[in-house]
Coordinates of C-alpha atoms in Angstrom, one line a residue:
Chain A
M1274 CA 0.0 0.0 0.0
D1275 CA 1.4 3.4 -1.1
G1276 CA -1.1 5.4 0.9
R1277 CA -2.6 6.9 -2.2
V1278 CA -6.3 7.1 -3.0
H1279 CA -7.2 4.3 -5.3
L1280 CA -10.7 4.5 -6.7
D1281 CA -12.8 1.5 -7.8
N1282 CA -13.8 2.9 -11.2
P1283 CA -12.2 1.5 -14.4
H1284 CA -13.8 4.3 -16.4
L1285 CA -11.5 6.9 -14.8
N1286 CA -8.0 8.1 -15.2
K1287 CA -7.4 6.8 -18.7
E1288 CA -4.4 8.1 -20.6
G1289 CA -5.2 11.3 -22.3
Q1290 CA -8.7 11.5 -20.9
N1291 CA -9.8 14.7 -19.1
D1292 CA -12.2 14.7 -16.2
I1293 CA -14.2 17.8 -15.4
L1294 CA -14.9 18.1 -11.7
Y1295 CA -18.0 20.1 -12.5
H1296 CA -19.2 21.2 -9.1
I1297 CA -15.8 22.4 -7.8
G1298 CA -14.9 24.1 -11.1
L1299 CA -11.7 22.1 -11.6
S1300 CA -10.5 19.5 -14.1
K1301 CA -7.8 16.8 -14.4
S1302 CA -6.2 19.0 -17.1
H1303 CA -5.5 21.7 -14.5
G1304 CA -2.4 19.8 -13.4
L1305 CA -3.8 18.7 -10.1
K1306 CA -0.7 16.9 -8.9
K1307 CA 1.4 20.1 -8.9
L1308 CA -1.4 22.0 -7.1
F1309 CA -2.6 19.6 -4.5
S1310 CA -0.1 16.7 -4.0
D1311 CA 0.9 18.0 -0.5
L1312 CA -2.6 17.7 0.9
R1313 CA -2.8 15.6 4.1
F1314 CA -6.1 16.8 5.6
V1315 CA -9.5 17.5 4.0
C1316 CA -11.7 19.3 6.4
M1317 CA -15.3 19.8 5.4
G1318 CA -18.2 21.7 6.9
G1319 CA -21.7 23.0 5.9
T1320 CA -21.3 26.7 5.1
P1321 CA -18.8 28.6 2.9
A1322 CA -18.4 31.3 5.7
R1323 CA -17.4 28.7 8.3
M1324 CA -14.9 27.0 6.0
E1325 CA -13.3 30.2 5.0
A1326 CA -13.0 31.0 8.7
F1327 CA -11.4 27.6 9.3
A1328 CA -8.9 28.2 6.5
R1329 CA -7.9 31.5 8.1
Y1330 CA -7.7 30.0 11.5
I1331 CA -5.6 27.0 10.5
K1332 CA -3.3 29.2 8.5
T1333 CA -2.5 31.1 11.7
E1334 CA -2.3 27.9 13.8
L1335 CA 0.2 26.3 11.4
G1336 CA 2.2 29.5 10.9
I1337 CA 1.7 29.5 7.2
E1338 CA 2.7 32.7 5.5
L1339 CA 1.8 33.9 2.1
P1340 CA 3.8 36.4 0.0
T1341 CA 2.9 40.1 0.6
G1342 CA -0.2 41.0 -1.3
A1343 CA -1.4 37.4 -1.5
D1344 CA -4.5 36.0 0.3
I1345 CA -6.3 32.7 0.3
Y1346 CA -9.2 32.5 -2.2
D1347 CA -12.1 30.3 -3.1
I1348 CA -10.6 27.7 -5.5
A1349 CA -14.0 26.3 -6.3
G1350 CA -15.6 29.7 -7.0
L1351 CA -16.1 28.9 -10.7
G1352 CA -18.5 26.1 -9.7
Q1353 CA -20.6 28.5 -7.7
R1354 CA -21.7 25.6 -5.4
Y1355 CA -19.0 24.9 -2.8
A1356 CA -16.3 27.1 -1.3
M1357 CA -12.8 25.5 -1.2
F1358 CA -9.6 26.9 0.3
K1359 CA -6.1 25.4 0.4
V1360 CA -3.8 26.2 3.3
G1361 CA -0.6 24.2 3.1
P1362 CA -1.5 20.5 3.8
V1363 CA -5.1 21.4 4.6
L1364 CA -8.1 21.7 2.3
S1365 CA -11.0 23.5 3.8
V1366 CA -14.3 22.9 1.9
S1367 CA -18.0 23.6 2.4
H1368 CA -20.3 20.7 1.5
G1369 CA -23.8 22.3 1.9
M1370 CA -26.6 20.5 3.8
G1371 CA -27.6 16.9 3.5
A1372 CA -26.1 13.7 2.2
P1373 CA -26.7 14.3 -1.5
S1374 CA -25.0 17.7 -1.5
A1375 CA -22.1 16.2 0.6
S1376 CA -21.9 13.2 -1.7
I1377 CA -21.4 15.3 -4.9
L1378 CA -18.5 17.1 -3.2
L1379 CA -16.9 14.0 -1.8
H1380 CA -17.0 12.2 -5.2
E1381 CA -15.2 15.1 -6.8
V1382 CA -12.7 15.6 -3.9
L1383 CA -11.8 11.9 -3.9
K1384 CA -11.1 12.1 -7.7
L1385 CA -9.0 15.3 -7.0
L1386 CA -7.0 13.4 -4.4
M1387 CA -6.5 10.5 -6.8
Y1388 CA -5.4 12.7 -9.7
A1389 CA -3.1 14.7 -7.3
E1390 CA -1.6 11.5 -6.0
C1391 CA -2.0 12.6 -2.4
E1392 CA -0.9 10.2 0.3
N1393 CA -2.3 9.2 3.6
V1394 CA -5.1 11.7 3.5
I1395 CA -7.5 12.1 6.5
V1396 CA -11.0 13.4 5.8
I1397 CA -12.7 15.2 8.7
R1398 CA -16.2 16.7 8.8
I1399 CA -16.4 19.7 11.2
G1400 CA -20.0 20.5 11.8
T1401 CA -22.9 21.4 14.0
S1402 CA -25.5 19.0 15.3
G1403 CA -28.3 18.6 17.8
G1404 CA -27.3 16.9 21.0
I1405 CA -29.0 14.2 23.1
G1406 CA -28.2 14.3 26.8
V1407 CA -25.2 16.6 26.5
E1408 CA -25.1 20.3 27.2
P1409 CA -25.1 22.6 24.2
G1410 CA -21.5 23.4 23.2
S1411 CA -20.3 19.8 23.7
V1412 CA -18.1 18.5 21.0
V1413 CA -18.9 15.0 19.8
V1414 CA -16.2 12.9 18.0
S1415 CA -18.3 10.2 16.3
S1416 CA -17.6 6.6 17.3
G1417 CA -20.2 5.2 15.0
I1418 CA -23.1 6.3 12.7
L1419 CA -26.7 5.2 12.6
T1420 CA -29.1 6.3 9.8
D1421 CA -32.5 7.8 10.7
L1422 CA -34.0 4.3 10.2
L1423 CA -31.5 3.2 12.9
E1424 CA -29.5 1.1 10.4
E1425 CA -25.7 0.8 10.2
T1426 CA -25.5 1.0 6.5
H1427 CA -26.0 3.9 4.1
E1428 CA -28.5 3.2 1.3
F1429 CA -27.2 4.1 -2.1
H1430 CA -29.4 4.0 -5.2
V1431 CA -27.5 2.5 -8.1
L1432 CA -29.2 2.1 -11.5
G1433 CA -32.6 2.0 -9.8
K1434 CA -31.6 -0.5 -7.1
V1435 CA -30.8 -0.3 -3.4
V1436 CA -27.1 -0.9 -2.5
K1437 CA -26.3 -0.8 1.2
R1438 CA -22.7 0.0 2.2
P1439 CA -21.3 -0.1 5.7
M1440 CA -20.5 3.2 7.5
T1441 CA -17.4 2.0 9.3
L1442 CA -15.4 4.6 11.2
D1443 CA -11.7 4.4 12.2
R1444 CA -11.9 4.1 16.0
N1445 CA -8.2 4.9 16.6
L1446 CA -8.6 8.1 14.5
A1447 CA -11.6 9.2 16.5
E1448 CA -9.8 8.6 19.8
S1449 CA -6.7 10.4 18.6
I1450 CA -8.8 13.5 17.7
R1451 CA -10.6 13.4 21.0
A1452 CA -7.4 13.1 23.0
A1453 CA -5.6 15.9 21.1
G1454 CA -8.7 18.1 21.5
H1455 CA -9.1 17.3 25.2
D1456 CA -5.4 18.0 25.9
A1457 CA -5.5 21.4 24.1
H1458 CA -9.0 22.5 25.3
P1459 CA -9.7 20.8 28.6
S1460 CA -12.6 23.2 29.3
F1461 CA -14.7 21.8 26.4
N1462 CA -16.9 18.8 27.0
T1463 CA -15.4 16.6 24.2
V1464 CA -16.9 13.2 24.0
L1465 CA -16.9 10.0 21.9
G1466 CA -20.3 8.8 21.0
K1467 CA -22.7 7.6 18.3
T1468 CA -24.2 9.9 15.7
M1469 CA -27.6 9.6 14.0
C1470 CA -27.5 10.9 10.4
A1471 CA -30.9 12.2 9.3
N1472 CA -32.4 12.9 5.9
D1473 CA -34.2 16.0 7.0
F1474 CA -34.0 18.6 9.8
Y1475 CA -37.6 18.2 11.0
E1476 CA -39.6 14.9 10.8
A1477 CA -36.6 12.6 10.6
Q1478 CA -35.1 14.3 13.7
A1479 CA -38.4 14.1 15.6
R1480 CA -38.8 17.9 15.7
V1481 CA -42.3 19.2 16.3
D1482 CA -41.7 22.6 14.7
G1483 CA -41.6 21.7 11.1
A1484 CA -44.2 22.6 8.4
I1485 CA -45.6 19.1 9.0
C1486 CA -45.8 17.2 12.3
E1487 CA -48.2 14.3 12.6
Y1488 CA -47.0 12.9 15.9
T1489 CA -47.4 14.0 19.5
L1490 CA -44.8 15.4 21.9
D1491 CA -44.8 12.0 23.7
D1492 CA -44.0 10.1 20.4
K1493 CA -41.2 12.6 19.9
M1494 CA -39.7 12.1 23.4
D1495 CA -40.0 8.3 23.1
F1496 CA -37.9 8.4 19.9
V1497 CA -35.3 10.8 21.3
K1498 CA -35.0 8.7 24.4
K1499 CA -34.7 5.5 22.3
L1500 CA -31.8 7.1 20.5
R1501 CA -30.2 8.1 23.8
D1502 CA -30.6 4.5 25.0
M1503 CA -28.8 3.3 21.8
G1504 CA -25.8 5.5 22.7
V1505 CA -26.6 8.3 20.2
V1506 CA -25.3 11.7 21.5
N1507 CA -25.9 13.8 18.4
I1508 CA -27.8 14.1 15.2
E1509 CA -26.7 15.7 12.0
M1510 CA -27.3 15.3 8.2
E1511 CA -24.2 14.3 6.3
S1512 CA -22.1 11.7 8.1
S1513 CA -23.7 8.6 6.7
V1514 CA -22.7 9.2 3.1
F1515 CA -19.2 10.4 4.1
A1516 CA -18.6 7.4 6.3
A1517 CA -19.9 4.9 3.6
L1518 CA -18.0 6.5 0.7
C1519 CA -14.8 6.8 2.7
A1520 CA -15.0 3.2 4.0
H1521 CA -15.6 2.0 0.5
T1522 CA -12.6 3.9 -0.9
K1523 CA -10.4 3.1 2.1
V1524 CA -9.9 6.7 3.1
K1525 CA -9.8 7.6 6.8
F1526 CA -12.8 9.6 7.9
A1527 CA -13.7 11.2 11.2
M1528 CA -16.5 13.5 12.3
V1529 CA -16.3 16.3 14.9
C1530 CA -19.5 18.2 15.6
V1531 CA -20.5 20.7 18.3
T1532 CA -24.1 20.4 19.7
L1533 CA -26.3 23.5 19.6
V1534 CA -29.3 22.2 21.5
D1535 CA -30.1 19.3 23.8
R1536 CA -33.1 17.6 22.1
L1537 CA -34.2 16.1 25.4
E1538 CA -35.0 19.7 26.3
G1539 CA -36.3 21.3 23.1
D1540 CA -36.2 21.6 19.3
Q1541 CA -35.5 25.3 18.6
I1542 CA -32.0 26.7 18.6
L1543 CA -32.3 29.5 21.2
A1544 CA -28.8 30.3 22.2
P1545 CA -27.7 33.9 21.3
K1546 CA -25.8 34.3 18.1
A1547 CA -22.5 35.2 19.7
L1548 CA -22.6 32.0 21.8
L1549 CA -23.6 29.9 18.8
E1550 CA -20.6 31.3 17.0
E1551 CA -18.3 30.5 19.9
F1552 CA -19.8 27.0 19.9
Q1553 CA -19.1 26.6 16.2
D1554 CA -15.4 27.5 16.7
R1555 CA -14.9 24.5 19.0
P1556 CA -14.7 21.7 16.5
Q1557 CA -12.3 23.9 14.5
K1558 CA -10.1 24.2 17.6
I1559 CA -10.2 20.5 18.3
V1560 CA -9.4 19.6 14.8
S1561 CA -6.6 22.2 14.6
A1562 CA -5.0 20.7 17.8
F1563 CA -5.2 17.2 16.2
I1564 CA -3.6 18.4 12.9
K1565 CA -0.8 20.2 14.8
R1566 CA -0.1 17.0 16.7
Q1567 CA -0.1 14.9 13.5
L1568 CA 2.4 17.4 11.9
G1569 CA 4.6 17.3 15.0
L1570 CA 4.0 21.0 15.8
I1571 CA 2.8 20.3 19.4
Chain B
M1389 CA -61.0 27.9 1.1
D1390 CA -59.3 31.3 1.6
G1391 CA -56.2 30.4 -0.5
R1392 CA -53.9 30.7 2.5
V1393 CA -51.3 28.1 3.5
H1394 CA -52.7 25.9 6.2
L1395 CA -50.1 23.6 7.8
D1396 CA -50.9 20.3 9.4
N1397 CA -49.0 20.9 12.6
P1398 CA -50.9 21.6 15.9
H1399 CA -47.7 22.5 17.6
L1400 CA -47.2 25.6 15.5
N1401 CA -48.7 29.1 15.5
K1402 CA -49.9 29.2 19.1
E1403 CA -50.8 32.6 20.6
G1404 CA -47.7 34.3 22.0
Q1405 CA -45.3 31.5 20.8
N1406 CA -42.3 32.6 18.7
D1407 CA -40.9 30.4 15.9
I1408 CA -37.3 30.7 14.8
L1409 CA -36.8 29.9 11.1
Y1410 CA -33.2 29.1 11.9
H1411 CA -31.8 28.4 8.5
I1412 CA -33.2 31.5 6.8
G1413 CA -32.4 33.7 9.7
L1414 CA -35.9 35.0 10.4
S1415 CA -38.5 34.4 13.1
K1416 CA -42.3 34.8 13.5
S1417 CA -41.6 37.8 15.8
H1418 CA -40.2 39.7 12.9
G1419 CA -43.7 40.6 11.9
L1420 CA -43.8 38.5 8.8
K1421 CA -47.3 39.5 7.7
K1422 CA -46.2 43.1 7.1
L1423 CA -43.1 42.0 5.3
F1424 CA -44.3 39.2 3.1
S1425 CA -48.1 39.1 2.8
D1426 CA -48.0 40.2 -0.8
L1427 CA -46.0 37.2 -2.0
R1428 CA -47.6 35.3 -4.9
F1429 CA -44.6 33.4 -6.3
V1430 CA -41.8 31.5 -4.6
C1431 CA -39.1 30.7 -7.1
M1432 CA -36.3 28.4 -6.0
G1433 CA -33.0 27.3 -7.5
G1434 CA -29.8 25.7 -6.5
T1435 CA -27.2 28.5 -6.2
P1436 CA -27.2 31.9 -4.5
A1437 CA -25.7 33.5 -7.5
R1438 CA -28.4 32.2 -9.9
M1439 CA -31.2 33.3 -7.5
E1440 CA -29.8 36.7 -7.1
A1441 CA -29.6 37.0 -10.9
F1442 CA -33.2 35.9 -11.1
A1443 CA -34.3 38.5 -8.6
R1444 CA -32.6 41.2 -10.6
Y1445 CA -34.1 39.9 -13.8
I1446 CA -37.6 39.7 -12.5
K1447 CA -37.3 43.1 -11.0
T1448 CA -36.6 44.5 -14.5
E1449 CA -39.3 42.4 -16.1
L1450 CA -42.0 43.4 -13.7
G1451 CA -40.9 47.1 -13.8
I1452 CA -40.4 47.2 -10.0
E1453 CA -38.5 50.3 -8.9
L1454 CA -36.8 50.9 -5.6
P1455 CA -36.1 54.3 -4.0
T1456 CA -32.8 55.9 -5.1
G1457 CA -30.0 54.4 -3.0
A1458 CA -31.9 51.2 -2.3
D1459 CA -31.0 47.7 -3.7
I1460 CA -32.3 44.2 -3.1
Y1461 CA -30.4 42.3 -0.5
D1462 CA -30.1 38.8 0.9
I1463 CA -32.8 38.6 3.5
A1464 CA -31.6 35.2 4.7
G1465 CA -28.0 36.3 5.0
L1466 CA -28.0 35.9 8.8
G1467 CA -28.6 32.1 8.4
Q1468 CA -25.5 31.8 6.2
R1469 CA -27.1 28.9 4.3
Y1470 CA -29.6 30.1 1.7
A1471 CA -29.8 33.3 -0.2
M1472 CA -33.3 34.9 -0.3
F1473 CA -34.4 38.0 -2.2
K1474 CA -37.9 39.6 -2.4
V1475 CA -39.0 41.5 -5.4
G1476 CA -42.6 42.6 -5.2
P1477 CA -44.8 39.5 -5.3
V1478 CA -41.8 37.2 -6.0
L1479 CA -39.5 35.5 -3.5
S1480 CA -36.3 34.2 -5.1
V1481 CA -34.5 31.7 -2.9
S1482 CA -31.5 29.3 -3.3
H1483 CA -32.1 25.8 -1.9
G1484 CA -28.7 24.2 -2.3
M1485 CA -28.3 20.7 -3.7
G1486 CA -30.3 17.6 -3.0
A1487 CA -33.6 16.8 -1.3
P1488 CA -32.5 17.2 2.3
S1489 CA -31.1 20.7 1.7
A1490 CA -34.2 21.6 -0.3
S1491 CA -36.5 20.2 2.4
I1492 CA -35.1 22.3 5.2
L1493 CA -35.7 25.4 3.1
L1494 CA -39.2 24.5 2.1
H1495 CA -40.3 23.7 5.7
E1496 CA -39.2 27.1 6.7
V1497 CA -40.6 28.9 3.7
L1498 CA -44.0 27.2 4.1
K1499 CA -44.0 28.4 7.7
L1500 CA -43.1 31.9 6.6
L1501 CA -46.0 31.8 4.1
M1502 CA -48.4 30.7 6.8
Y1503 CA -47.3 33.3 9.3
A1504 CA -47.4 36.0 6.6
E1505 CA -50.9 34.9 5.6
C1506 CA -49.9 34.8 1.9
E1507 CA -52.7 33.8 -0.5
N1508 CA -52.7 31.5 -3.6
V1509 CA -49.0 31.1 -3.7
I1510 CA -47.3 29.2 -6.4
V1511 CA -43.9 27.5 -5.8
I1512 CA -41.7 27.0 -8.8
R1513 CA -38.3 25.3 -8.9
I1514 CA -36.0 26.8 -11.6
G1515 CA -33.1 24.6 -12.1
T1516 CA -30.6 22.6 -14.2
S1517 CA -30.8 19.0 -15.1
G1518 CA -29.4 16.2 -17.2
G1519 CA -31.6 15.5 -20.2
I1520 CA -32.6 12.2 -21.9
G1521 CA -33.2 12.3 -25.6
V1522 CA -33.5 16.1 -25.8
E1523 CA -30.9 18.5 -27.0
P1524 CA -28.9 20.4 -24.3
G1525 CA -30.6 23.7 -23.7
S1526 CA -34.1 22.2 -23.8
V1527 CA -36.4 23.4 -21.0
V1528 CA -38.5 20.7 -19.3
V1529 CA -41.6 21.6 -17.4
S1530 CA -42.2 18.5 -15.3
S1531 CA -45.5 16.6 -15.8
G1532 CA -44.6 14.0 -13.2
I1533 CA -41.8 12.9 -10.9
L1534 CA -40.2 9.5 -10.4
T1535 CA -37.6 8.7 -7.7
D1536 CA -34.3 7.1 -8.5
L1537 CA -35.9 3.8 -7.5
L1538 CA -38.6 4.5 -10.1
E1539 CA -41.3 5.1 -7.6
E1540 CA -44.1 7.7 -7.6
T1541 CA -43.8 8.5 -3.9
H1542 CA -41.1 10.3 -1.9
E1543 CA -39.8 8.4 1.1
F1544 CA -39.8 10.4 4.3
H1545 CA -38.3 9.0 7.5
V1546 CA -40.4 9.9 10.5
L1547 CA -39.5 8.8 14.0
G1548 CA -37.4 6.0 12.5
K1549 CA -40.0 4.7 10.1
V1550 CA -40.6 5.0 6.4
V1551 CA -43.6 7.2 5.4
K1552 CA -44.3 7.4 1.6
R1553 CA -46.1 10.5 0.3
P1554 CA -47.3 11.0 -3.3
M1555 CA -45.5 13.5 -5.5
T1556 CA -48.5 14.8 -7.3
L1557 CA -48.0 17.8 -9.6
D1558 CA -50.6 20.3 -10.9
R1559 CA -51.0 19.4 -14.6
N1560 CA -52.8 22.6 -15.4
L1561 CA -50.0 24.7 -13.8
A1562 CA -47.3 22.8 -15.8
E1563 CA -49.2 23.4 -19.0
S1564 CA -49.8 27.1 -18.3
I1565 CA -46.1 27.6 -17.7
R1566 CA -45.2 25.7 -20.9
A1567 CA -47.7 27.7 -22.9
A1568 CA -46.5 31.1 -21.5
G1569 CA -42.9 30.1 -22.1
H1570 CA -43.5 28.8 -25.6
D1571 CA -45.4 32.0 -26.6
A1572 CA -42.7 34.3 -25.2
H1573 CA -39.7 32.3 -26.3
P1574 CA -40.7 30.2 -29.3
S1575 CA -37.0 29.5 -30.2
F1576 CA -36.5 27.4 -27.0
N1577 CA -37.4 23.7 -27.1
T1578 CA -39.8 23.8 -24.1
V1579 CA -41.4 20.5 -23.4
L1580 CA -43.6 18.7 -20.8
G1581 CA -42.2 15.5 -19.6
K1582 CA -41.4 13.3 -16.6
T1583 CA -38.5 14.0 -14.3
M1584 CA -36.4 11.5 -12.3
C1585 CA -35.2 12.9 -9.0
A1586 CA -32.0 11.3 -7.8
N1587 CA -30.3 11.1 -4.4
D1588 CA -26.8 11.6 -5.9
F1589 CA -25.2 13.0 -9.0
Y1590 CA -23.2 9.9 -9.9
E1591 CA -24.3 6.4 -9.2
A1592 CA -28.0 7.2 -8.8
Q1593 CA -28.0 8.9 -12.2
A1594 CA -26.0 6.1 -13.8
R1595 CA -22.9 8.2 -14.5
V1596 CA -19.7 6.3 -15.0
D1597 CA -17.5 9.2 -14.0
G1598 CA -18.0 9.2 -10.2
A1599 CA -15.4 8.2 -7.6
I1600 CA -17.1 4.8 -7.5
C1601 CA -18.6 2.9 -10.5
E1602 CA -19.2 -0.8 -10.3
Y1603 CA -21.3 -1.2 -13.5
T1604 CA -20.5 -1.3 -17.2
L1605 CA -21.3 1.2 -19.9
D1606 CA -23.9 -1.2 -21.2
D1607 CA -25.6 -1.4 -17.8
K1608 CA -25.6 2.4 -17.7
M1609 CA -27.1 2.7 -21.2
D1610 CA -29.7 0.1 -20.4
F1611 CA -30.8 2.1 -17.4
V1612 CA -30.9 5.5 -19.2
K1613 CA -32.9 3.9 -22.1
K1614 CA -35.3 2.4 -19.6
L1615 CA -35.9 5.8 -18.2
R1616 CA -36.4 7.2 -21.7
D1617 CA -38.9 4.5 -22.4
M1618 CA -40.8 5.4 -19.2
G1619 CA -41.2 9.0 -20.5
V1620 CA -38.4 10.5 -18.4
V1621 CA -36.8 13.5 -20.2
N1622 CA -34.6 14.9 -17.4
I1623 CA -32.9 14.1 -14.1
E1624 CA -32.3 16.4 -11.2
M1625 CA -32.0 16.1 -7.4
E1626 CA -34.6 18.1 -5.5
S1627 CA -38.1 17.7 -7.1
S1628 CA -39.3 14.7 -5.2
V1629 CA -39.3 16.4 -1.8
F1630 CA -40.7 19.6 -3.2
A1631 CA -43.5 17.8 -5.0
A1632 CA -44.3 15.6 -1.9
L1633 CA -44.2 18.5 0.6
C1634 CA -46.3 20.8 -1.6
A1635 CA -48.9 18.1 -2.4
H1636 CA -49.2 17.3 1.3
T1637 CA -49.6 21.0 2.3
K1638 CA -51.8 21.7 -0.8
V1639 CA -49.5 24.3 -2.2
K1640 CA -49.2 24.5 -6.0
F1641 CA -45.8 23.4 -7.3
A1642 CA -44.2 23.3 -10.7
M1643 CA -40.7 22.6 -11.9
V1644 CA -38.9 24.2 -14.8
C1645 CA -35.4 22.9 -15.6
V1646 CA -33.0 23.3 -18.5
T1647 CA -31.0 20.3 -19.6
L1648 CA -27.2 20.7 -19.8
V1649 CA -26.3 17.4 -21.4
D1650 CA -28.0 14.5 -23.2
R1651 CA -27.3 11.5 -21.1
L1652 CA -27.8 9.2 -24.1
E1653 CA -24.7 10.8 -25.5
G1654 CA -22.4 11.2 -22.4
D1655 CA -22.0 12.1 -18.7
Q1656 CA -19.8 15.1 -18.5
I1657 CA -21.0 18.6 -18.9
L1658 CA -18.8 19.8 -21.8
A1659 CA -20.6 22.9 -23.1
P1660 CA -18.6 26.1 -22.8
K1661 CA -19.2 28.3 -19.8
A1662 CA -20.9 31.1 -21.8
L1663 CA -23.3 28.6 -23.4
L1664 CA -24.1 27.0 -20.1
E1665 CA -24.9 30.4 -18.6
E1666 CA -27.2 31.2 -21.5
F1667 CA -28.9 27.8 -21.0
Q1668 CA -29.4 28.5 -17.3
D1669 CA -31.2 31.8 -18.1
R1670 CA -33.8 29.9 -20.1
P1671 CA -35.9 28.6 -17.2
Q1672 CA -35.8 32.1 -15.7
K1673 CA -37.1 33.6 -18.9
I1674 CA -39.9 31.0 -19.2
V1675 CA -41.0 31.5 -15.5
S1676 CA -40.8 35.3 -15.9
A1677 CA -43.2 35.0 -18.9
F1678 CA -45.6 32.9 -16.9
I1679 CA -45.5 35.3 -13.9
K1680 CA -46.1 38.3 -16.1
R1681 CA -49.1 36.5 -17.7
Q1682 CA -50.5 35.6 -14.2
L1683 CA -50.2 39.2 -13.2
G1684 CA -51.9 40.4 -16.4
L1685 CA -48.8 42.3 -17.6
I1686 CA -48.7 40.4 -20.9

């Protein structure tokens, strides 16, 4: 094993064949190896603004300097869909909301990593989530993923048929991230726990404040408590497809999400904006500590 | 029937209870009736840039003038997820990619329409798609939706269980849009036809250029031809949840998408950027013609 990304698709990477990575506005013919071969960490999160903030933060943390007059810029701007920043060995990319949006991005980033011949890359989702039984502001490093049907496989639809693929996570990686984060930021409540990945924000997550709700508050609480009893400590909307695609392509994947609400207490996100922003910085700080430890900087 | 949006959720709209529409950065306490009660058309598309362009275009088309020094601005900017512009009776909103992202937006927009007491609202998705058997640049007004498992219901996950809801479209609305578009822009190939809504861009749409592809070119062509034989003329990624949520809440919904590629010919989107941009303007022009006819302007 050379540590490179090998993709199970015989139709790709043929001699003299270009490949347009449409949604990130790049293509194989851009000379991706020269531009991206030093990547070691792909960090992904929902919004363009958050991922630009992470790029600027990790730039400072890693002490990376650019020539006078130069600044980071959105490499994927041409695609108008995702924002993508490169800071030394770190790619910081937004993936939008939900598994389908995340899946498009990951397909194209995996191809980028293959064409660029990157080695030993670690993919980390840095996000927000609803919590179960942990105080808002807790940081959850996922030890396993369940779907919103409480299954351990992600359901792909391939040529009109269901194909289920396991969502295996790397337990050692999760524990290393938690340990690095805990050491650097002992004041955060950083925990390992299971994550439920849902297909929508309202009904699939048992919220009662969506446009449709045909169940009672008791039904909702029964479901949330059932999740808690299964070891689920947070709920978000992208991990299942990331875990399944990364497991299938043998790329290491971890997920680090802050919780914004305790679903045992309520549905609405009521914390003031400044506090929510401080919460959203926490996964970035944890992942930065992990990256610095991996690079031997701390 | 008063033409207003009535939502099937007894937990909502109680006296004195606020409701934070988190992802669009608004809340019931903003006084939504005063701000939005004149809305008649909600137009949604994937990217913020395209929906800002549509807002500016429809502003000119409807002859709406703002006071000197004023410009449209992104009302949902605080949420950092979607872009939302209001131009007279038209709301122009981005929904991101895929059904989960679209679903969050539509839940919150439906609640906004209810709180604002809007009447007789029509929701239209203006998007891009892959075509089947029509030349790139064709505009498809959907006459029906199939999922990527070739079913006529959208699968919701509610409290851990599957709930299937029909994706019924308003045939008269689709025909009115096609007729208005054809009359205003006879040079476009504007057709009625079925749409397949897929959960991802690659495997579910039978592309061979994703990070994973475990089928042959023959398998792929068999599937695309099967779709063609079922009357499917285009493929996209959001219509199923829009159609199902709108049918369930009795809100009129239509979809108008341009095709960027003919999937019988290939997978990659190879048209030059300028031509793609001209293609992407077409659904905007068709929908603008329909809105002007509805408002008695043409």
